[in-house]
Structures are given as structure tokens and as C-alpha cells.
mmCIF file of C-alpha atoms in Angstrom:
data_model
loop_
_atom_site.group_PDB
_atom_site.id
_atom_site.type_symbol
_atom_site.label_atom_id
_atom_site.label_comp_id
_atom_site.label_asym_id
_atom_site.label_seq_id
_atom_site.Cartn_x
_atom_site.Cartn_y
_atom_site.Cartn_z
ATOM 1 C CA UNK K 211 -19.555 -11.080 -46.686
ATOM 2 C CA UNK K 212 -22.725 -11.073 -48.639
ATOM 3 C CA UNK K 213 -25.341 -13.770 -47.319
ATOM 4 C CA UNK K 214 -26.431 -16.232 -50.160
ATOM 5 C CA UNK K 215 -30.379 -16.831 -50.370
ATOM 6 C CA UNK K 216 -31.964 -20.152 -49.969
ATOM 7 C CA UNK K 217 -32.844 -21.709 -53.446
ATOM 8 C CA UNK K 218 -36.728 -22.215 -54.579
ATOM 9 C CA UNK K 219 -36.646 -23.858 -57.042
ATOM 10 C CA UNK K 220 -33.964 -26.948 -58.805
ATOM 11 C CA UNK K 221 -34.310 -28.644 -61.731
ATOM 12 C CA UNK K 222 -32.622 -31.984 -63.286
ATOM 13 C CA UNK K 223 -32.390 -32.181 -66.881
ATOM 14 C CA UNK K 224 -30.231 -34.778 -69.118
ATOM 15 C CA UNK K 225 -26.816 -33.398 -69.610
ATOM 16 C CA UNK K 226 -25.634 -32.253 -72.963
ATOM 17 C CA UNK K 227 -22.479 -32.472 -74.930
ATOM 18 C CA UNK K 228 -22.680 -28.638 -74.491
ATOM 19 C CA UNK K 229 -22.508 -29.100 -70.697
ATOM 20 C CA UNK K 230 -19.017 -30.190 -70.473
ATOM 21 C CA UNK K 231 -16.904 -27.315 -70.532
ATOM 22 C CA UNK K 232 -19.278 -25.576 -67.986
ATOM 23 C CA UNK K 233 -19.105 -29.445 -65.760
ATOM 24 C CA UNK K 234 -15.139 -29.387 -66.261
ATOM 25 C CA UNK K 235 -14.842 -25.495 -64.556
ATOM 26 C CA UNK K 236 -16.758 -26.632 -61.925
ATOM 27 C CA UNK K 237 -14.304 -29.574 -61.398
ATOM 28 C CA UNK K 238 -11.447 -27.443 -61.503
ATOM 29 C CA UNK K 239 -12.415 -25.342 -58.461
ATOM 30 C CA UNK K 240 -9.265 -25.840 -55.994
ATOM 31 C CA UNK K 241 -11.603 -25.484 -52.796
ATOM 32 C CA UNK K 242 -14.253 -27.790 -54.174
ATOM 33 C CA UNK K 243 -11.710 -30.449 -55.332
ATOM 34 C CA UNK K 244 -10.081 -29.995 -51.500
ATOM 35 C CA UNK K 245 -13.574 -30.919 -49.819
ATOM 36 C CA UNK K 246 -14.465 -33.344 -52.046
ATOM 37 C CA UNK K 247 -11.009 -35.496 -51.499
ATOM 38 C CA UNK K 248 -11.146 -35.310 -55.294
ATOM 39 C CA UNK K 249 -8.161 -34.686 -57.719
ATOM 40 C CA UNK K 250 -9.336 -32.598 -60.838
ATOM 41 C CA UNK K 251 -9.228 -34.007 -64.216
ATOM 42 C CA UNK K 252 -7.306 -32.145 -67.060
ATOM 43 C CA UNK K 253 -9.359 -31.245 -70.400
ATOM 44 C CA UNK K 254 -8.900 -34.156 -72.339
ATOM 45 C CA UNK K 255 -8.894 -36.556 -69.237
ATOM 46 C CA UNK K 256 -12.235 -34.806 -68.133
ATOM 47 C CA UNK K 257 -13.782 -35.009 -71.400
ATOM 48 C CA UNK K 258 -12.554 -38.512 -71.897
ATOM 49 C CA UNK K 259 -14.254 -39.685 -68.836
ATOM 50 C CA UNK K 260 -17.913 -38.050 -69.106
ATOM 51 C CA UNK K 261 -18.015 -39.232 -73.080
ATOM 52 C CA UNK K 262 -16.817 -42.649 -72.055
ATOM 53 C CA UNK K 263 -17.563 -43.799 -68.582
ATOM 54 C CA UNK K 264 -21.128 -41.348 -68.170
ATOM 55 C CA UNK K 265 -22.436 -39.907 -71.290
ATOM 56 C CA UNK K 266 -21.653 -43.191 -73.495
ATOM 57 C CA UNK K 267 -23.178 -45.482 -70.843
ATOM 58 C CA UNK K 268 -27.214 -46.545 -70.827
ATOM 59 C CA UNK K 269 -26.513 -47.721 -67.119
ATOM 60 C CA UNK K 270 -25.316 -44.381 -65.698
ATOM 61 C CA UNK K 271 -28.145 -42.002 -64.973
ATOM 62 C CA UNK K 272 -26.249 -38.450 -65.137
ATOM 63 C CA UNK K 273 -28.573 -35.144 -64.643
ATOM 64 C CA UNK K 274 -27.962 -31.353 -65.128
ATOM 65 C CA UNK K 275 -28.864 -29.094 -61.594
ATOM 66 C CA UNK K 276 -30.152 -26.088 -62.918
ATOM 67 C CA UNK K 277 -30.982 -23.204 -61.305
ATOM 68 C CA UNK K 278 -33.138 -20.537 -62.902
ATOM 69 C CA UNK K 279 -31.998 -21.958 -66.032
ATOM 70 C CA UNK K 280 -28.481 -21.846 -65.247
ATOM 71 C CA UNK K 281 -26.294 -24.965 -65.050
ATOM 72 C CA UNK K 282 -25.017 -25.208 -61.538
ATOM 73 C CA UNK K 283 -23.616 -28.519 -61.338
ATOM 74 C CA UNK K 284 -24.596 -32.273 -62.005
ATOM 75 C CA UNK K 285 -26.210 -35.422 -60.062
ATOM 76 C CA UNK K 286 -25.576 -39.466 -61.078
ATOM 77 C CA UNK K 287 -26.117 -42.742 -60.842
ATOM 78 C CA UNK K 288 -24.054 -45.415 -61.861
ATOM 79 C CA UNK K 289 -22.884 -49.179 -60.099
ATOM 80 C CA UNK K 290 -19.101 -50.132 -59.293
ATOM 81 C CA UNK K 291 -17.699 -52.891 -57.608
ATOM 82 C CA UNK K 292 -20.919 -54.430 -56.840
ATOM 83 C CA UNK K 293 -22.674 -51.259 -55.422
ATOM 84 C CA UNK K 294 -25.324 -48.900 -56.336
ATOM 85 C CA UNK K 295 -24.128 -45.293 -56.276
ATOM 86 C CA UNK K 296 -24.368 -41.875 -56.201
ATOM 87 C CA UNK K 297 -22.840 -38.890 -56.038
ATOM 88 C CA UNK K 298 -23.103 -34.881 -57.045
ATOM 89 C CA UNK K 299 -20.893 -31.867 -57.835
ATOM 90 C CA UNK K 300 -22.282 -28.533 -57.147
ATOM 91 C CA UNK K 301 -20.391 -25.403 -58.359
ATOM 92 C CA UNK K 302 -19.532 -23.217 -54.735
ATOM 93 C CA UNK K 303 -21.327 -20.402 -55.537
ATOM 94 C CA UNK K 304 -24.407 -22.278 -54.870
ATOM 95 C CA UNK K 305 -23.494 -23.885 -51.679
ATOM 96 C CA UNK K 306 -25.334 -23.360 -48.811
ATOM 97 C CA UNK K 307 -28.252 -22.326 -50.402
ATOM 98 C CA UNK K 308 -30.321 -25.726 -50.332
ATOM 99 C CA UNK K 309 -29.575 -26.604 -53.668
ATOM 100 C CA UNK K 310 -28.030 -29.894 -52.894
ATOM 101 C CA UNK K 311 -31.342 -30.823 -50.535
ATOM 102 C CA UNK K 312 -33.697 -30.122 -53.549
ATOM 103 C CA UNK K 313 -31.289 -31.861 -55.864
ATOM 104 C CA UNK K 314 -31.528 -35.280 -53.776
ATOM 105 C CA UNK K 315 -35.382 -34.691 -53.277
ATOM 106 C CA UNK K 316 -35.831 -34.853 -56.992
ATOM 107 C CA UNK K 317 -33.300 -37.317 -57.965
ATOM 108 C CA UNK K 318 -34.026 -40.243 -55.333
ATOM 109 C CA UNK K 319 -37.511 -40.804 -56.576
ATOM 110 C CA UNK K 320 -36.088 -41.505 -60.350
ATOM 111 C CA UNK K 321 -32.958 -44.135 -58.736
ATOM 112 C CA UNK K 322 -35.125 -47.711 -58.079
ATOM 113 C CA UNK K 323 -31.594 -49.427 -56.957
ATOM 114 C CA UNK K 324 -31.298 -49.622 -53.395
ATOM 115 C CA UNK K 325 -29.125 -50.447 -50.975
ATOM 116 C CA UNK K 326 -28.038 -46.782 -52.874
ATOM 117 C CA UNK K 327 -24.690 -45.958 -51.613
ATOM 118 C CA UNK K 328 -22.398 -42.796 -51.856
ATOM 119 C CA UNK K 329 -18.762 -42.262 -50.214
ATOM 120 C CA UNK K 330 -18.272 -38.773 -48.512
ATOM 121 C CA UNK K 331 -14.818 -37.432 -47.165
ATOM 122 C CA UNK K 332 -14.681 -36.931 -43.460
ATOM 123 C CA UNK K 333 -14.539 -33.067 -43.652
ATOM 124 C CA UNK K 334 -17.720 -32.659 -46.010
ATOM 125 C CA UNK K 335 -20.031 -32.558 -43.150
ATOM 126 C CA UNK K 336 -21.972 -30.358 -45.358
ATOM 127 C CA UNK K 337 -22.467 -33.119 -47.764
ATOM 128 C CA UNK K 338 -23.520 -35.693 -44.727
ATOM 129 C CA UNK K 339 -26.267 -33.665 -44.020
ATOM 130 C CA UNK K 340 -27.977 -33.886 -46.777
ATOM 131 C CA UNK K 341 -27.249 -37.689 -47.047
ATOM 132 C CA UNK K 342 -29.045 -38.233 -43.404
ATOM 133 C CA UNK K 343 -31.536 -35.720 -43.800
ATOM 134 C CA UNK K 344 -32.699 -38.017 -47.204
ATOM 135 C CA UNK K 345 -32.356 -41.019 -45.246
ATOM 136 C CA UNK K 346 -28.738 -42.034 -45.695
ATOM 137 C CA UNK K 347 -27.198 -43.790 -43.023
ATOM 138 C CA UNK K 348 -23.442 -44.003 -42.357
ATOM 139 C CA UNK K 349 -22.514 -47.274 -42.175
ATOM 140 C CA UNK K 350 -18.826 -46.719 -40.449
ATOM 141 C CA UNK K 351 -17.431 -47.842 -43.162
ATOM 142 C CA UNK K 352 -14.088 -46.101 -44.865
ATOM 143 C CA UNK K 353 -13.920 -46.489 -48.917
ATOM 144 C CA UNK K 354 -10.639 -46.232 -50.387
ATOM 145 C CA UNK K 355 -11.747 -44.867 -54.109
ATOM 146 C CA UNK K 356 -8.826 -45.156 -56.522
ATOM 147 C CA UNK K 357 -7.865 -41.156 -56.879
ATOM 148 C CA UNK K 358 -9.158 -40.465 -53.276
ATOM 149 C CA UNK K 359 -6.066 -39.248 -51.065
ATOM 150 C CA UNK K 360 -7.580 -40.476 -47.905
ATOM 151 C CA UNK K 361 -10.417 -42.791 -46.855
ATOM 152 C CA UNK K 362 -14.535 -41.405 -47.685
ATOM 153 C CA UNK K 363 -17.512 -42.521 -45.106
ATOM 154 C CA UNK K 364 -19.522 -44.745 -46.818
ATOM 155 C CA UNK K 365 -23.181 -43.798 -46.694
ATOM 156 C CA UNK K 366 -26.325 -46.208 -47.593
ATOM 157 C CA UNK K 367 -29.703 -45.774 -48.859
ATOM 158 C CA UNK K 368 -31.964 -49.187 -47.918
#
């Protein structure tokens, strides 16, 4: 197997109508969906959602990761049930290459909300990392989100 190189260099831009197609693939990976604890959306469910509940809302914060001008996944803010949140999608073929790391570094300074939460499954230790290494603390709490199969960590951001 071919190594993957580290990432230089992220960038965060607003996300486009255009985006969406490219955002739904990504959500449709079975292996990302599986660590994530996350069931995929179909097309018009998918679409539904990001023009309703993201791209149609002035409170949700929702960024483009780019990576040498390509679109390699997507970063947001938004508050439920009382809490502050995060969370990210990042399409495989850039894991493990730091691009979640620089994604958080650039997107924390632009989020004033704290206590800043975001809910992890157990298995994404991956993902836990980068919380902690940012600051994130896991609280031992277990978050039952309404299409989550199991129980995430709950991390927080004071």
C-alpha cells in the first residue's frame, strides 16, 4: 500500500450550491458512514437537508475543506438542543494526512460559542485525536443522536 503524504496546506471556503453532489459522494462512502456511526442520506434526503437545515440557515456556519483547490470535505457549526456544536466530514482519501488537524486549526478561531461541543463514536479514535490535540476534552458523556445506531462520546470545547 502506497503511503499518503502529510497535507501543507487547507483551506475553508463557504460552500456552494455546486458543492452538493461532490458533499453527498462523500456521504455515501460505506467505510466512512461505518466510522462515523452515521447512516447515509439518499439524494433528495441529502439535498433536502443541506438546503434546509445548513445552507438556508444564517445560524449554521458550514465551510468547504479544500485541498489544492480540490473539495475534500466540509466543517460546521450549528446549536441543537441547547448546545454549541461541531462536527466535519472528510472524504477517506484524505485521511491520515493532517487534513482534519489543519481544518480545526482554521475553523476554531472563526466559532466564538463555547462550551463548543461535538459527539464522536467510540471507534473514531482518529477523530478524538484531533478533538484533544485542539483542546477538546471528553466529558464521559454518551449522546444518543437521533440516526446514531449506538451511543457517541461527547467532547467539549470551554
Amino acid at each position: 500500500m502506497e503511503k499518503q503524504t502529510s497535507v501543507s496546506n487547507v483551506t475553508l471556503r463557504p460552500i456552494k450550491q455546486s458543492d452538493l453532489e461532490q458533499l453527498f459522494i462523500h456521504q455515501r462512502d460505506p467505510i466512512a458512514c461505518q466510522l462515523a456511526q452515521f447512516s447515509p442520506r439518499d439524494r433528495e434526503a441529502f439535498f433536502a437537508h443541506w438546503q434546509q437545515n445548513i445552507l438556508g440557515q444564517a445560524s449554521v456556519l458550514a465551510l468547504g475543506i479544500e485541498v489544492d483547490g480540490l473539495l475534500v470535505g466540509n466543517i460546521g457549526h450549528w446549536h441543537m438542543d441547547g448546545q454549541a456544536l461541531i462536527g466535519y466530514w472528510i472524504d477517506r482519501a484524505f485521511w491520515g494526512r493532517g487534513v482534519a488537524t489543519l481544518t480545526l486549526s482554521a475553523f476554531l478561531p472563526l466559532v466564538a460559542s463555547r462550551p463548543l461541543f461535538a459527539h464522536v463514536a467510540k471507534h473514531n479514535i482518529a477523530s478524538q485525536r484531533v478533538l484533544q490535540r485542539h483542546g477538546f476534552v471528553n466529558t464521559n458523556g454518551l449522546i444518543q443522536e437521533e440516526d446514531d445506531a449506538a451511543p457517541l462520546f461527547e467532547f467539549v470545547l470551554r
